[in-house]
mmCIF file of C-alpha atoms in Angstrom:
data_model
loop_
_atom_site.group_PDB
_atom_site.id
_atom_site.type_symbol
_atom_site.label_atom_id
_atom_site.label_comp_id
_atom_site.label_asym_id
_atom_site.label_seq_id
_atom_site.Cartn_x
_atom_site.Cartn_y
_atom_site.Cartn_z
ATOM 1 C CA GLN A 1197 77.951 98.071 120.999
ATOM 2 C CA ASN A 1198 76.495 101.409 121.323
ATOM 3 C CA VAL A 1199 74.173 103.440 118.700
ATOM 4 C CA ARG A 1200 73.309 107.135 119.003
ATOM 5 C CA VAL A 1201 70.552 108.682 116.967
ATOM 6 C CA ILE A 1202 71.201 112.431 116.550
ATOM 7 C CA ARG A 1203 68.012 114.629 117.317
ATOM 8 C CA HIS A 1204 67.232 118.242 117.177
ATOM 9 C CA HIS A 1205 67.767 119.910 120.271
ATOM 10 C CA ILE A 1206 64.235 121.259 120.609
ATOM 11 C CA THR A 1207 61.849 119.160 118.788
ATOM 12 C CA ARG A 1208 63.585 115.795 119.436
ATOM 13 C CA GLN A 1209 63.108 114.803 115.799
ATOM 14 C CA SER A 1210 66.066 112.747 114.096
ATOM 15 C CA LEU A 1211 68.344 114.760 112.021
ATOM 16 C CA GLY A 1212 68.819 111.444 109.770
ATOM 17 C CA TYR A 1213 72.178 110.325 111.003
ATOM 18 C CA ALA A 1214 73.393 108.284 113.784
ATOM 19 C CA TYR A 1215 76.615 106.903 115.339
ATOM 20 C CA VAL A 1216 77.057 103.264 115.736
ATOM 21 C CA ASN A 1217 79.950 101.928 117.746
ATOM 22 C CA LEU A 1218 81.122 98.272 117.264
ATOM 23 C CA HIS A 1219 83.315 96.004 118.993
ATOM 24 C CA SER A 1220 86.254 96.145 116.472
ATOM 25 C CA THR A 1221 87.526 97.752 113.462
ATOM 26 C CA ALA A 1222 87.145 94.670 111.583
ATOM 27 C CA ASP A 1223 83.280 94.538 112.399
ATOM 28 C CA ALA A 1224 82.805 98.178 111.113
ATOM 29 C CA GLU A 1225 84.594 97.230 107.997
ATOM 30 C CA ARG A 1226 82.408 94.187 107.404
ATOM 31 C CA CYS A 1227 79.548 96.692 108.226
ATOM 32 C CA ILE A 1228 80.378 99.116 105.691
ATOM 33 C CA ASP A 1229 81.004 96.258 102.896
ATOM 34 C CA MET A 1230 77.572 94.612 103.504
ATOM 35 C CA LEU A 1231 75.162 97.653 104.186
ATOM 36 C CA ASN A 1232 76.857 100.654 102.713
ATOM 37 C CA TYR A 1233 74.088 102.257 100.133
ATOM 38 C CA SER A 1234 71.493 99.638 101.107
ATOM 39 C CA SER A 1235 67.892 100.530 101.828
ATOM 40 C CA LEU A 1236 66.407 101.295 105.224
ATOM 41 C CA GLU A 1237 62.792 101.846 105.167
ATOM 42 C CA GLY A 1238 62.954 102.769 101.508
ATOM 43 C CA ARG A 1239 65.825 105.305 101.910
ATOM 44 C CA PRO A 1240 69.271 104.547 100.985
ATOM 45 C CA ILE A 1241 71.943 104.575 103.707
ATOM 46 C CA ARG A 1242 75.574 105.704 103.526
ATOM 47 C CA ILE A 1243 77.953 104.176 106.219
ATOM 48 C CA MET A 1244 81.554 105.483 106.690
ATOM 49 C CA PHE A 1245 83.948 105.719 109.575
ATOM 50 C CA SER A 1246 83.249 108.868 111.614
ATOM 51 C CA ASN A 1247 85.772 111.698 111.247
ATOM 52 C CA ARG A 1248 85.500 113.715 114.487
ATOM 53 C CA ASP A 1249 88.374 115.915 113.465
ATOM 54 C CA PRO A 1250 86.400 119.247 112.789
ATOM 55 C CA SER A 1251 89.755 120.660 110.730
ATOM 56 C CA LYS A 1252 89.653 117.962 108.468
ATOM 57 C CA ARG A 1253 85.814 117.864 107.894
ATOM 58 C CA ARG A 1254 85.935 121.714 107.195
ATOM 59 C CA SER A 1255 89.104 121.513 105.083
ATOM 60 C CA GLY A 1256 87.289 120.540 101.839
ATOM 61 C CA LYS A 1257 90.226 118.584 100.721
ATOM 62 C CA GLY A 1258 89.073 115.954 98.507
ATOM 63 C CA ASN A 1259 85.623 116.739 98.467
ATOM 64 C CA LEU A 1260 83.972 117.061 95.031
ATOM 65 C CA PHE A 1261 80.913 118.390 93.548
ATOM 66 C CA ILE A 1262 79.554 116.504 90.476
ATOM 67 C CA LYS A 1263 76.921 117.755 88.091
ATOM 68 C CA GLY A 1264 75.107 116.386 85.236
ATOM 69 C CA LEU A 1265 74.715 112.738 86.365
ATOM 70 C CA PRO A 1266 72.459 110.592 84.528
ATOM 71 C CA PRO A 1267 68.935 110.578 86.354
ATOM 72 C CA SER A 1268 69.270 106.704 87.010
ATOM 73 C CA PHE A 1269 72.389 107.357 88.750
ATOM 74 C CA ASN A 1270 72.206 106.427 92.463
ATOM 75 C CA SER A 1271 74.752 106.865 95.198
ATOM 76 C CA LYS A 1272 76.113 103.511 94.764
ATOM 77 C CA ASP A 1273 76.534 103.777 91.168
ATOM 78 C CA LEU A 1274 78.586 107.155 91.795
ATOM 79 C CA HIS A 1275 80.601 105.336 94.416
ATOM 80 C CA ASP A 1276 81.492 102.446 92.139
ATOM 81 C CA PHE A 1277 82.173 104.782 89.173
ATOM 82 C CA PHE A 1278 84.730 106.629 90.993
ATOM 83 C CA GLN A 1279 86.199 103.639 92.826
ATOM 84 C CA GLY A 1280 86.743 102.154 89.364
ATOM 85 C CA TYR A 1281 89.241 104.890 88.207
ATOM 86 C CA GLY A 1282 91.731 104.112 91.085
ATOM 87 C CA PHE A 1283 91.761 107.913 92.485
ATOM 88 C CA GLY A 1284 91.916 106.204 96.063
ATOM 89 C CA GLU A 1285 89.464 105.144 98.391
ATOM 90 C CA VAL A 1286 86.209 106.880 97.977
ATOM 91 C CA VAL A 1287 85.236 107.854 101.698
ATOM 92 C CA SER A 1288 81.685 109.003 100.984
ATOM 93 C CA CYS A 1289 79.208 109.830 98.194
ATOM 94 C CA LYS A 1290 75.762 111.024 97.883
ATOM 95 C CA VAL A 1291 73.365 111.803 95.043
ATOM 96 C CA ALA A 1292 71.216 114.368 96.164
ATOM 97 C CA LEU A 1293 67.438 114.197 95.512
ATOM 98 C CA ASP A 1294 64.603 116.520 95.554
ATOM 99 C CA GLU A 1295 61.024 115.868 97.323
ATOM 100 C CA GLN A 1296 60.150 113.700 94.345
ATOM 101 C CA GLY A 1297 63.165 111.599 94.414
ATOM 102 C CA ARG A 1298 64.688 113.069 91.480
#
């Protein structure tokens, strides 16, 4: 196992994400199933397989912007909503919040 927290190159402050390498794909899938959208020190975390292919990350294929969500919706609610319609696997989703958590 290997954990790498990504930090700003000058300030060394965490940028809020990390890479975790587990022993097997099965371990990684179990981690996603158990911990995705759980709270870590009061903040919801998202866990997904890393996609290091920059062309796929920048392609925009399959990426959606959703506006007008109910104020009570969180990232897990959004994931479950889209997953329930059978569009395929939801790789990642995040409900953006302001500084007040709204």
